[in-house]
Short mmCIF file of C-alpha atoms and ligand atoms in Angstrom, two decimals:
data_model
loop_
_atom_site.label_atom_id
_atom_site.label_comp_id
_atom_site.label_asym_id
_atom_site.label_seq_id
_atom_site.Cartn_x
_atom_site.Cartn_y
_atom_site.Cartn_z
CA MET V 1 -83.11 164.19 325.02
CA ALA V 2 -85.21 166.69 323.05
CA ASP V 3 -85.14 170.41 323.88
CA THR V 4 -88.76 170.35 325.03
CA ALA V 5 -90.88 167.97 327.06
CA LYS V 6 -94.61 167.72 326.55
CA ILE V 7 -97.18 167.34 329.27
CA GLN V 8 -100.86 166.64 328.63
CA VAL V 9 -103.44 167.98 331.06
CA ASP V 10 -107.16 167.64 330.30
CA GLY V 11 -106.45 167.16 326.60
CA LYS V 12 -104.25 170.26 326.44
CA THR V 13 -100.55 169.85 325.55
CA VAL V 14 -98.03 172.15 327.17
CA ASP V 15 -94.45 172.34 325.83
CA LEU V 16 -91.89 172.70 328.60
CA PRO V 17 -88.24 173.65 327.94
CA VAL V 18 -85.57 171.10 328.89
CA MET V 19 -82.47 172.55 330.56
CA LYS V 20 -79.10 170.82 330.28
CA GLY V 21 -76.40 171.20 332.92
CA THR V 22 -72.67 170.47 332.60
CA ASP V 23 -73.42 167.00 333.99
CA GLY V 24 -76.29 165.22 335.75
CA PRO V 25 -79.84 164.59 334.57
CA ASN V 26 -81.59 167.09 332.30
CA VAL V 27 -84.14 169.31 334.02
CA ILE V 28 -87.66 170.09 332.83
CA ASP V 29 -88.45 173.75 333.40
CA ILE V 30 -92.01 173.70 334.77
CA ARG V 31 -92.25 177.39 335.67
CA LYS V 32 -95.07 178.14 333.23
CA ILE V 33 -97.10 174.99 333.92
CA TYR V 34 -99.47 176.71 336.36
CA ALA V 35 -100.10 179.66 334.04
CA GLU V 36 -100.66 177.43 331.00
CA ALA V 37 -102.32 174.31 332.43
CA ASP V 38 -103.67 175.49 335.81
CA VAL V 39 -101.93 172.67 337.72
CA PHE V 40 -99.17 172.49 340.31
CA THR V 41 -96.59 169.72 340.58
CA TYR V 42 -96.23 167.63 343.76
CA ASP V 43 -92.81 166.69 345.14
CA PRO V 44 -92.55 166.61 348.98
CA GLY V 45 -88.91 166.54 350.06
CA PHE V 46 -87.89 167.78 346.58
CA THR V 47 -86.76 164.31 345.50
CA SER V 48 -87.12 165.21 341.80
CA THR V 49 -87.02 168.98 341.85
CA ALA V 50 -84.08 171.30 341.10
CA SER V 51 -84.68 174.44 343.17
CA CYS V 52 -81.94 176.55 341.58
CA GLU V 53 -79.12 176.71 339.06
CA SER V 54 -75.67 176.42 340.68
CA LYS V 55 -72.01 176.35 339.63
CA ILE V 56 -70.57 175.42 343.03
CA THR V 57 -70.86 171.70 343.74
CA PHE V 58 -71.72 168.61 341.67
CA ILE V 59 -72.69 165.22 343.05
CA ASP V 60 -73.18 162.04 341.02
CA GLY V 61 -74.89 159.91 343.64
CA ASP V 62 -74.84 156.71 341.57
CA LYS V 63 -71.11 156.88 340.91
CA GLY V 64 -70.19 158.30 344.33
CA VAL V 65 -68.65 161.48 342.90
CA LEU V 66 -68.43 164.86 344.67
CA LEU V 67 -66.83 167.85 342.91
CA HIS V 68 -66.34 171.40 344.20
CA ARG V 69 -66.03 173.82 341.26
CA GLY V 70 -65.01 170.72 339.26
CA TYR V 71 -62.32 169.46 341.66
CA PRO V 72 -62.84 165.97 343.22
CA ILE V 73 -63.27 165.97 347.01
CA ASP V 74 -60.57 163.33 347.57
CA GLN V 75 -57.97 165.50 345.77
CA LEU V 76 -59.00 168.57 347.75
CA ALA V 77 -58.91 166.60 351.02
CA GLU V 78 -55.44 165.20 350.26
CA GLU V 79 -53.74 168.20 348.65
CA SER V 80 -55.55 171.39 349.59
CA SER V 81 -56.32 173.18 352.85
CA PHE V 82 -59.69 174.23 354.26
CA LEU V 83 -59.03 177.93 353.67
CA GLU V 84 -58.04 177.26 350.05
CA VAL V 85 -61.29 175.30 349.60
CA CYS V 86 -63.15 178.28 351.14
CA TYR V 87 -61.59 180.58 348.53
CA LEU V 88 -62.46 178.10 345.77
CA LEU V 89 -66.10 177.83 346.86
CA LEU V 90 -66.50 181.60 347.23
CA HIS V 91 -64.64 182.70 344.10
CA GLY V 92 -64.98 179.77 341.68
CA GLU V 93 -61.23 179.26 341.04
CA LEU V 94 -58.23 178.11 343.05
CA PRO V 95 -56.29 181.17 344.28
CA SER V 96 -52.83 182.20 343.05
CA ALA V 97 -50.20 182.27 345.81
CA PRO V 98 -50.62 186.05 346.47
CA GLN V 99 -54.43 185.75 346.36
CA TYR V 100 -54.25 182.93 348.90
CA ALA V 101 -51.87 184.85 351.18
CA GLU V 102 -54.22 187.84 351.17
CA PHE V 103 -57.31 185.67 351.81
CA GLU V 104 -55.65 183.73 354.63
CA SER V 105 -54.41 186.91 356.30
CA ASN V 106 -57.87 188.47 355.96
CA ILE V 107 -59.53 185.49 357.68
CA ILE V 108 -56.88 185.10 360.36
CA HIS V 109 -57.10 188.81 361.24
CA HIS V 110 -60.90 188.71 361.71
CA THR V 111 -61.19 185.82 364.17
CA MET V 112 -61.81 188.00 367.25
CA LEU V 113 -65.34 188.74 368.39
CA HIS V 114 -66.57 192.06 369.73
CA GLU V 115 -65.78 191.91 373.46
CA GLN V 116 -69.42 192.59 374.31
CA PHE V 117 -70.32 189.45 372.34
CA ASP V 118 -68.65 187.30 375.02
CA ARG V 119 -71.20 188.46 377.56
CA PHE V 120 -73.95 187.16 375.29
CA PHE V 121 -72.89 183.56 376.05
CA GLN V 122 -73.43 184.05 379.80
CA GLY V 123 -77.20 184.27 379.20
CA PHE V 124 -77.40 180.57 378.29
CA ARG V 125 -78.05 177.93 380.93
CA ARG V 126 -74.87 176.20 382.04
CA ASP V 127 -76.06 172.88 380.53
CA ALA V 128 -77.18 174.37 377.19
CA HIS V 129 -76.49 172.18 374.17
CA PRO V 130 -73.67 173.83 372.17
CA MET V 131 -75.88 173.76 369.05
CA ALA V 132 -78.52 175.81 370.89
CA ILE V 133 -75.77 178.32 371.66
CA MET V 134 -74.64 178.30 368.01
CA VAL V 135 -78.13 179.05 366.66
CA GLY V 136 -78.49 181.98 369.05
CA ALA V 137 -74.94 183.34 368.87
CA VAL V 138 -74.65 183.29 365.08
CA GLY V 139 -78.06 184.95 364.72
CA ALA V 140 -76.81 187.61 367.17
CA LEU V 141 -73.91 188.49 364.85
CA SER V 142 -76.39 190.59 362.87
CA ALA V 143 -76.79 192.77 365.96
CA PHE V 144 -73.02 193.30 366.23
CA TYR V 145 -72.00 193.75 362.58
CA HIS V 146 -74.64 196.06 361.09
CA ASP V 147 -72.11 197.44 358.64
CA SER V 148 -72.11 194.27 356.51
CA THR V 149 -75.82 193.44 356.36
CA ASN V 150 -76.73 195.29 353.16
CA ILE V 151 -77.24 192.31 350.87
CA ASN V 152 -77.35 194.50 347.75
CA ASP V 153 -73.75 195.68 348.23
CA PRO V 154 -71.25 193.11 346.82
CA GLU V 155 -68.48 194.39 349.08
CA GLN V 156 -70.63 193.98 352.20
CA ARG V 157 -71.62 190.50 351.04
CA MET V 158 -67.93 189.54 350.83
CA ILE V 159 -67.12 191.18 354.18
CA SER V 160 -69.91 189.24 355.89
CA ALA V 161 -68.64 186.03 354.21
CA HIS V 162 -65.11 186.64 355.54
CA ARG V 163 -66.43 187.57 358.98
CA MET V 164 -68.42 184.38 359.30
CA ILE V 165 -65.63 182.07 358.09
CA ALA V 166 -63.23 183.84 360.46
CA LYS V 167 -65.48 184.06 363.54
CA MET V 168 -67.23 180.66 363.41
CA PRO V 169 -64.27 178.83 365.05
CA THR V 170 -64.19 181.43 367.83
CA ILE V 171 -67.94 181.11 368.44
CA ALA V 172 -67.84 177.30 368.23
CA ALA V 173 -64.90 177.13 370.66
CA ARG V 174 -66.73 179.47 373.07
CA ALA V 175 -69.86 177.28 372.90
CA PHE V 176 -67.60 174.35 373.84
CA LYS V 177 -65.79 176.20 376.63
CA TYR V 178 -69.06 177.42 378.09
CA PHE V 179 -70.42 173.87 377.99
CA ARG V 180 -67.25 172.66 379.75
CA GLY V 181 -67.23 175.49 382.30
CA GLN V 182 -63.75 176.64 381.25
CA PRO V 183 -62.56 180.20 380.48
CA PHE V 184 -62.71 181.43 376.89
CA VAL V 185 -59.44 181.32 374.95
CA TYR V 186 -58.69 184.16 372.52
CA PRO V 187 -57.60 183.43 368.94
CA ARG V 188 -53.94 183.72 367.93
CA ASN V 189 -52.89 185.09 364.55
CA ASP V 190 -49.70 183.02 364.27
CA LEU V 191 -51.60 179.73 364.07
CA ASN V 192 -53.36 178.26 361.06
CA TYR V 193 -57.16 177.89 360.96
CA ALA V 194 -57.39 174.35 362.39
CA GLU V 195 -54.59 174.91 364.95
CA ASN V 196 -56.25 178.08 366.15
CA PHE V 197 -59.59 176.34 366.57
CA LEU V 198 -58.18 173.32 368.40
CA ARG V 199 -56.18 175.62 370.69
CA MET V 200 -59.27 177.71 371.50
CA CYS V 201 -61.06 174.44 372.38
CA PHE V 202 -58.37 172.58 374.32
CA SER V 203 -56.00 175.12 375.84
CA VAL V 204 -56.59 175.95 379.53
CA PRO V 205 -54.87 178.58 381.69
CA ALA V 206 -53.16 175.81 383.64
CA GLU V 207 -51.66 174.16 380.57
CA GLU V 208 -50.76 175.50 377.13
CA TRP V 209 -51.94 173.40 374.19
CA VAL V 210 -49.23 172.17 371.83
CA PRO V 211 -50.27 171.52 368.20
CA ASN V 212 -49.94 167.97 366.89
CA PRO V 213 -49.55 168.08 363.07
CA VAL V 214 -51.39 164.78 362.50
CA LEU V 215 -54.39 165.96 364.52
CA THR V 216 -54.50 169.51 363.14
CA ARG V 217 -54.26 168.17 359.58
CA ALA V 218 -57.09 165.73 360.39
CA MET V 219 -59.23 168.59 361.74
CA ASP V 220 -58.56 170.63 358.61
CA ARG V 221 -59.47 167.65 356.40
CA ILE V 222 -62.71 167.11 358.33
CA PHE V 223 -63.56 170.77 357.67
CA ILE V 224 -62.87 170.23 353.94
CA LEU V 225 -65.13 167.15 353.85
CA HIS V 226 -68.03 169.15 355.27
CA ALA V 227 -67.51 172.43 353.40
CA ASP V 228 -70.38 172.11 350.92
CA HIS V 229 -72.82 169.53 349.60
CA GLU V 230 -75.03 171.30 347.05
CA GLN V 231 -78.76 171.67 347.84
CA ASN V 232 -79.02 169.64 351.07
CA ALA V 233 -81.65 170.52 353.71
CA SER V 234 -79.64 173.19 355.56
CA THR V 235 -78.33 174.83 352.38
CA SER V 236 -81.84 174.93 350.98
CA THR V 237 -82.91 176.49 354.28
CA VAL V 238 -80.21 179.17 353.96
CA ARG V 239 -81.28 179.90 350.36
CA SER V 240 -84.93 179.96 351.39
CA ALA V 241 -84.28 182.34 354.30
CA GLY V 242 -82.06 184.51 352.10
CA SER V 243 -84.64 184.64 349.32
CA SER V 244 -86.72 187.03 351.42
CA GLY V 245 -83.78 189.44 351.63
CA ALA V 246 -82.87 188.47 355.23
CA ASN V 247 -79.34 189.43 356.34
CA PRO V 248 -76.58 186.82 355.88
CA PHE V 249 -75.98 186.19 359.61
CA ALA V 250 -79.70 185.42 360.13
CA CYS V 251 -79.64 183.09 357.10
CA ILE V 252 -76.66 181.12 358.40
CA ALA V 253 -78.36 180.83 361.83
CA ALA V 254 -81.35 179.30 360.01
CA GLY V 255 -78.99 176.81 358.32
CA ILE V 256 -77.50 175.85 361.69
CA ALA V 257 -80.99 175.22 363.10
CA CYS V 258 -81.78 172.88 360.21
CA LEU V 259 -78.43 171.11 360.39
CA TRP V 260 -79.08 170.18 364.04
CA GLY V 261 -81.63 167.48 363.11
CA PRO V 262 -80.58 163.80 363.46
CA ALA V 263 -81.38 163.03 359.81
CA HIS V 264 -78.86 165.70 358.74
CA GLY V 265 -75.88 167.06 360.71
CA GLY V 266 -76.95 165.40 363.96
CA ALA V 267 -76.31 161.97 362.42
CA ASN V 268 -72.68 161.64 363.53
CA GLU V 269 -73.70 162.10 367.16
CA GLU V 270 -76.40 159.47 366.61
CA ALA V 271 -73.96 157.16 364.78
CA LEU V 272 -71.53 157.26 367.73
CA ASN V 273 -74.40 156.66 370.19
CA MET V 274 -75.46 153.70 368.06
CA LEU V 275 -71.94 152.18 368.05
CA ALA V 276 -71.80 152.64 371.85
CA GLU V 277 -75.22 151.02 372.23
CA ILE V 278 -74.12 148.01 370.16
CA GLY V 279 -70.96 147.98 372.30
CA SER V 280 -69.32 144.80 370.98
CA VAL V 281 -68.98 142.90 367.71
CA ASP V 282 -71.04 139.92 368.94
CA ARG V 283 -74.12 142.16 369.38
CA ILE V 284 -74.09 143.36 365.74
CA PRO V 285 -76.37 140.63 364.25
CA GLU V 286 -79.08 141.37 366.85
CA TYR V 287 -78.82 145.11 366.10
CA VAL V 288 -78.93 144.59 362.34
CA GLN V 289 -82.07 142.47 362.80
CA GLY V 290 -83.68 145.43 364.63
CA VAL V 291 -82.89 147.64 361.60
CA LYS V 292 -84.49 145.07 359.27
CA ASP V 293 -87.53 144.91 361.54
CA ARG V 294 -87.69 148.70 361.08
CA ARG V 295 -87.39 149.41 364.77
CA TYR V 296 -84.61 151.92 364.06
CA ARG V 297 -82.25 153.00 361.29
CA LEU V 298 -78.56 152.33 360.91
CA MET V 299 -77.18 155.79 361.62
CA GLY V 300 -74.34 156.93 359.37
CA PHE V 301 -75.77 154.79 356.57
CA GLY V 302 -77.82 155.81 353.56
CA HIS V 303 -78.12 159.11 351.77
CA ARG V 304 -80.74 160.89 349.72
CA VAL V 305 -78.29 161.41 346.86
CA TYR V 306 -75.53 158.79 347.19
CA LYS V 307 -76.63 155.36 346.07
CA ASN V 308 -72.98 154.31 346.20
CA TYR V 309 -70.15 154.76 348.74
CA ASP V 310 -70.12 158.40 349.88
CA PRO V 311 -66.69 159.65 348.64
CA ARG V 312 -66.36 161.69 351.84
CA ALA V 313 -66.79 158.52 353.91
CA LYS V 314 -63.71 156.97 352.24
CA VAL V 315 -61.51 159.93 353.24
CA MET V 316 -63.11 160.00 356.70
CA GLN V 317 -62.42 156.29 357.21
CA LYS V 318 -58.71 156.84 356.39
CA THR V 319 -58.56 159.92 358.63
CA CYS V 320 -60.22 157.94 361.42
CA HIS V 321 -57.51 155.26 361.34
CA GLU V 322 -54.75 157.93 361.26
CA VAL V 323 -56.18 159.85 364.23
CA LEU V 324 -56.85 156.75 366.31
CA ALA V 325 -53.29 155.49 365.69
CA GLU V 326 -51.85 158.90 366.64
CA VAL V 327 -53.72 159.07 369.96
CA GLY V 328 -53.14 155.38 370.72
CA HIS V 329 -56.79 154.34 370.36
CA GLN V 330 -56.30 151.88 367.52
CA ASP V 331 -57.92 149.19 369.70
CA ASP V 332 -61.00 151.36 370.40
CA PRO V 333 -63.87 148.83 370.72
CA LEU V 334 -66.19 151.23 368.86
CA LEU V 335 -63.82 151.20 365.85
CA LYS V 336 -63.98 147.41 365.85
CA VAL V 337 -67.78 147.56 365.94
CA ALA V 338 -67.82 150.14 363.10
CA VAL V 339 -65.48 148.14 360.84
CA GLU V 340 -67.43 144.91 361.38
CA LEU V 341 -70.84 146.60 361.04
CA GLU V 342 -69.76 148.17 357.75
CA LYS V 343 -68.55 144.79 356.47
CA ILE V 344 -71.84 143.09 357.37
CA ALA V 345 -74.06 145.88 356.02
CA LEU V 346 -72.18 146.06 352.71
CA SER V 347 -72.85 142.38 352.05
CA ASP V 348 -76.36 142.03 353.54
CA PRO V 349 -79.11 141.99 350.86
CA TYR V 350 -81.32 144.36 352.93
CA PHE V 351 -78.72 147.14 352.60
CA VAL V 352 -77.42 146.12 349.17
CA GLU V 353 -80.92 146.17 347.59
CA ARG V 354 -81.64 149.61 349.06
CA LYS V 355 -78.19 150.89 348.04
CA LEU V 356 -77.37 151.87 351.61
CA TYR V 357 -73.68 152.68 352.01
CA PRO V 358 -71.76 154.40 354.82
CA ASN V 359 -72.02 158.17 354.64
CA VAL V 360 -69.57 160.78 355.95
CA ASP V 361 -71.01 160.49 359.44
CA PHE V 362 -70.30 156.81 359.95
CA TYR V 363 -66.64 157.32 360.90
CA SER V 364 -66.67 160.99 361.83
CA GLY V 365 -68.05 160.49 365.36
CA ILE V 366 -65.26 158.07 366.36
CA THR V 367 -62.66 160.40 364.83
CA LEU V 368 -63.97 163.53 366.54
CA ARG V 369 -64.18 161.73 369.86
CA ALA V 370 -60.53 160.68 369.48
CA LEU V 371 -59.67 164.34 368.79
CA GLY V 372 -61.14 165.13 372.22
CA PHE V 373 -64.64 166.38 371.36
CA PRO V 374 -67.77 165.20 373.19
CA ALA V 375 -70.71 164.10 371.00
CA GLU V 376 -72.58 167.37 371.67
CA MET V 377 -69.88 169.21 369.69
CA PHE V 378 -70.04 167.09 366.53
CA THR V 379 -72.78 169.05 364.79
CA VAL V 380 -71.15 172.30 365.91
CA LEU V 381 -68.01 171.30 363.98
CA PHE V 382 -70.15 170.44 360.96
CA SER V 383 -71.80 173.87 361.10
CA LEU V 384 -68.41 175.58 361.39
CA ALA V 385 -67.21 173.83 358.23
CA ARG V 386 -70.48 174.15 356.29
CA THR V 387 -70.64 177.91 356.87
CA VAL V 388 -68.53 178.55 353.77
CA GLY V 389 -70.81 176.36 351.62
CA TRP V 390 -73.91 178.10 352.95
CA ILE V 391 -72.48 181.53 352.35
CA ALA V 392 -71.18 180.68 348.86
CA GLN V 393 -74.64 179.35 347.95
CA TRP V 394 -76.35 182.37 349.51
CA LYS V 395 -74.06 184.74 347.54
CA GLU V 396 -74.66 182.82 344.34
CA MET V 397 -78.41 183.14 344.85
CA ILE V 398 -78.31 186.89 345.54
CA GLU V 399 -76.10 187.37 342.47
CA ASP V 400 -78.45 185.32 340.23
CA PRO V 401 -80.77 187.73 338.35
CA ALA V 402 -83.40 184.93 338.15
CA TYR V 403 -83.74 184.49 341.92
CA LYS V 404 -87.18 184.83 343.48
CA ILE V 405 -88.52 184.47 346.99
CA SER V 406 -88.94 180.75 347.85
CA ARG V 407 -92.64 180.17 347.95
CA PRO V 408 -93.72 176.56 347.31
CA ARG V 409 -97.32 175.61 346.55
CA GLN V 410 -99.39 172.90 348.24
CA ILE V 411 -102.19 170.50 347.64
CA TYR V 412 -104.86 171.50 350.13
CA THR V 413 -106.75 168.54 351.68
CA GLY V 414 -108.35 170.29 354.65
CA SER V 415 -111.94 171.28 355.23
CA GLY V 416 -113.98 173.12 352.59
CA PRO V 417 -115.45 176.57 353.39
CA ARG V 418 -117.73 176.58 356.47
CA ASP V 419 -119.30 179.17 358.75
CA TYR V 420 -117.81 180.12 362.11
CA VAL V 421 -119.65 178.52 365.06
CA PRO V 422 -119.81 180.46 368.36
CA PHE V 423 -118.72 178.67 371.60
CA ASP V 424 -122.27 178.01 372.84
CA LYS V 425 -123.19 176.24 369.58
CA ARG V 426 -120.15 173.86 369.33
N1 CMC D 501 -80.97 152.35 357.92
C1 CMC D 501 -81.89 151.46 357.52
N2 CMC D 501 -82.69 151.63 356.46
C2 CMC D 501 -82.58 152.76 355.79
C3 CMC D 501 -81.65 153.77 356.14
C4 CMC D 501 -80.83 153.52 357.25
N3 CMC D 501 -79.92 154.42 357.65
N4 CMC D 501 -81.75 154.81 355.28
C5 CMC D 501 -82.72 154.48 354.42
N5 CMC D 501 -83.21 153.24 354.71
C6 CMC D 501 -84.22 152.50 353.97
C7 CMC D 501 -85.62 153.01 354.24
O1 CMC D 501 -86.25 152.32 355.30
C8 CMC D 501 -86.29 152.76 352.91
O2 CMC D 501 -86.61 151.38 352.82
P1 CMC D 501 -88.00 150.90 352.11
O3 CMC D 501 -87.87 151.33 350.68
O4 CMC D 501 -88.02 149.44 352.31
O5 CMC D 501 -89.08 151.62 352.84
C9 CMC D 501 -85.18 153.01 351.88
O6 CMC D 501 -83.97 152.72 352.58
C10 CMC D 501 -85.15 154.43 351.35
O7 CMC D 501 -85.17 155.32 352.46
P2 CMC D 501 -85.69 156.82 352.43
O8 CMC D 501 -86.03 157.24 353.82
O9 CMC D 501 -86.72 156.96 351.36
O10 CMC D 501 -84.39 157.57 351.93
P3 CMC D 501 -84.13 159.10 352.01
O11 CMC D 501 -83.36 159.44 350.81
O12 CMC D 501 -85.39 159.87 352.26
O13 CMC D 501 -83.25 159.22 353.34
C11 CMC D 501 -81.52 159.63 354.87
C12 CMC D 501 -81.93 159.64 353.40
C13 CMC D 501 -80.08 160.17 354.99
C14 CMC D 501 -82.44 160.56 355.69
C15 CMC D 501 -81.62 158.19 355.41
O14 CMC D 501 -80.78 157.34 354.68
C16 CMC D 501 -81.30 158.10 356.90
O15 CMC D 501 -82.18 158.31 357.74
N6 CMC D 501 -80.01 157.75 357.26
C17 CMC D 501 -79.59 157.72 358.64
C18 CMC D 501 -79.24 159.13 359.09
C19 CMC D 501 -77.92 159.60 358.52
O16 CMC D 501 -76.92 158.89 358.57
N7 CMC D 501 -77.92 160.84 358.03
C20 CMC D 501 -76.69 161.48 357.55
C21 CMC D 501 -76.76 161.85 356.10
S1 CMC D 501 -75.11 162.31 355.50
C22 CMC D 501 -74.79 163.80 356.29
C23 CMC D 501 -75.57 164.91 355.74
O17 CMC D 501 -75.38 165.23 354.52
O18 CMC D 501 -76.35 165.52 356.47
#
């Protein structure tokens, strides 16, 4: 493709530079189009618009490829650990052994929350959704850790990144314990990240929790699969909030709020509800007909970017079988429904023509349920894992000299100018 693209508006030709990335489609730089041609561009949902330049994650949706800093997700999920992926996302390179040891120790030694923070949870209603608690509690971190909210100081940016990666499992586990009505469990520095989190969720004073390596490895892998996904809705929300100079804790709280929606992070909860509603394999054809009649969507299917099998879904499917076998649920009726539904959808022209494939959420609900989590916790786990992606993207934006406050334009279709009418004349 040429280095410039031409656009004609009212007989005037404007030359626009064409940017080339390492991979992916070329990008037409339209920044000067308003100044030179007095027009805006229109792209609701940003389906054709690159909002930033990034070196963190690459997705080829047609081929079903996902790379973090160049490394394929399946290799990271098989061979790496979540904390190593965190380092990679934050720093751009895999750590050396001493770098990793220092990073891991740093995270593990910052998992405790200020004691006063625990009292904050008591203000929520007993039946509060754990995601409601997450939005509030993570936003409240800015009130407890003032000393790392100066976004212009690189050291404070890194401290806040470490604090959030370290404290998210503690906050998420407390949201769960509060929801369950059980006492909070303090973190332990001799356990790894996933073990520590599972213990804070499942240990009770009456019975100590014993780590199961298959389940802790599965938890760690699920965190890896959700660590980052380039400019999705919640990440764009974090960048947008951060573009005004807001502190990092507030920005991550904004990302959590966005993630909660059923079209985004809430989809695994919805996918599990859907499988339960279908209930048995013989009811699948009737349910699929309802999807074709557009009465509802097949949750855990389809993706804005992937028009092929989501590479995360492949790893999740394998992890699902491993976890279910380990906990003795291999005959789970919902797994049977999921496997059969996937088979039918992958061969049905309605889904094939629209390139609708299973996404990461299709198997994650069944897996998380087998790990012992209720559906209300699924999006909480997603937000815990995505925190590193959000913060790496936020840092990248702050460190990009070209960054500007996010301020989209609009096409106004409301009323023209008119005079105010007092009450007695309306
Ligand atoms: N079930 C049935 N039909 C669907 C689905 C689905 N899950 N997803 C898309 N379609 C159809 C849609 O009706 C449309 O058909 P037509 O062209 O005939 O009108 C076509 O496919 C394109 O849909 P779209 O809404 O334009 O696609 P989108 O890129 O805006 O939507 C999506 C992406 C993820 C919101 C959508 O696929 C969806 O709602 N999926 C279910 C929810 C879900 O699983 N979300 C998790 C996403 S992965 C986790 C994450 O990254 O957050």
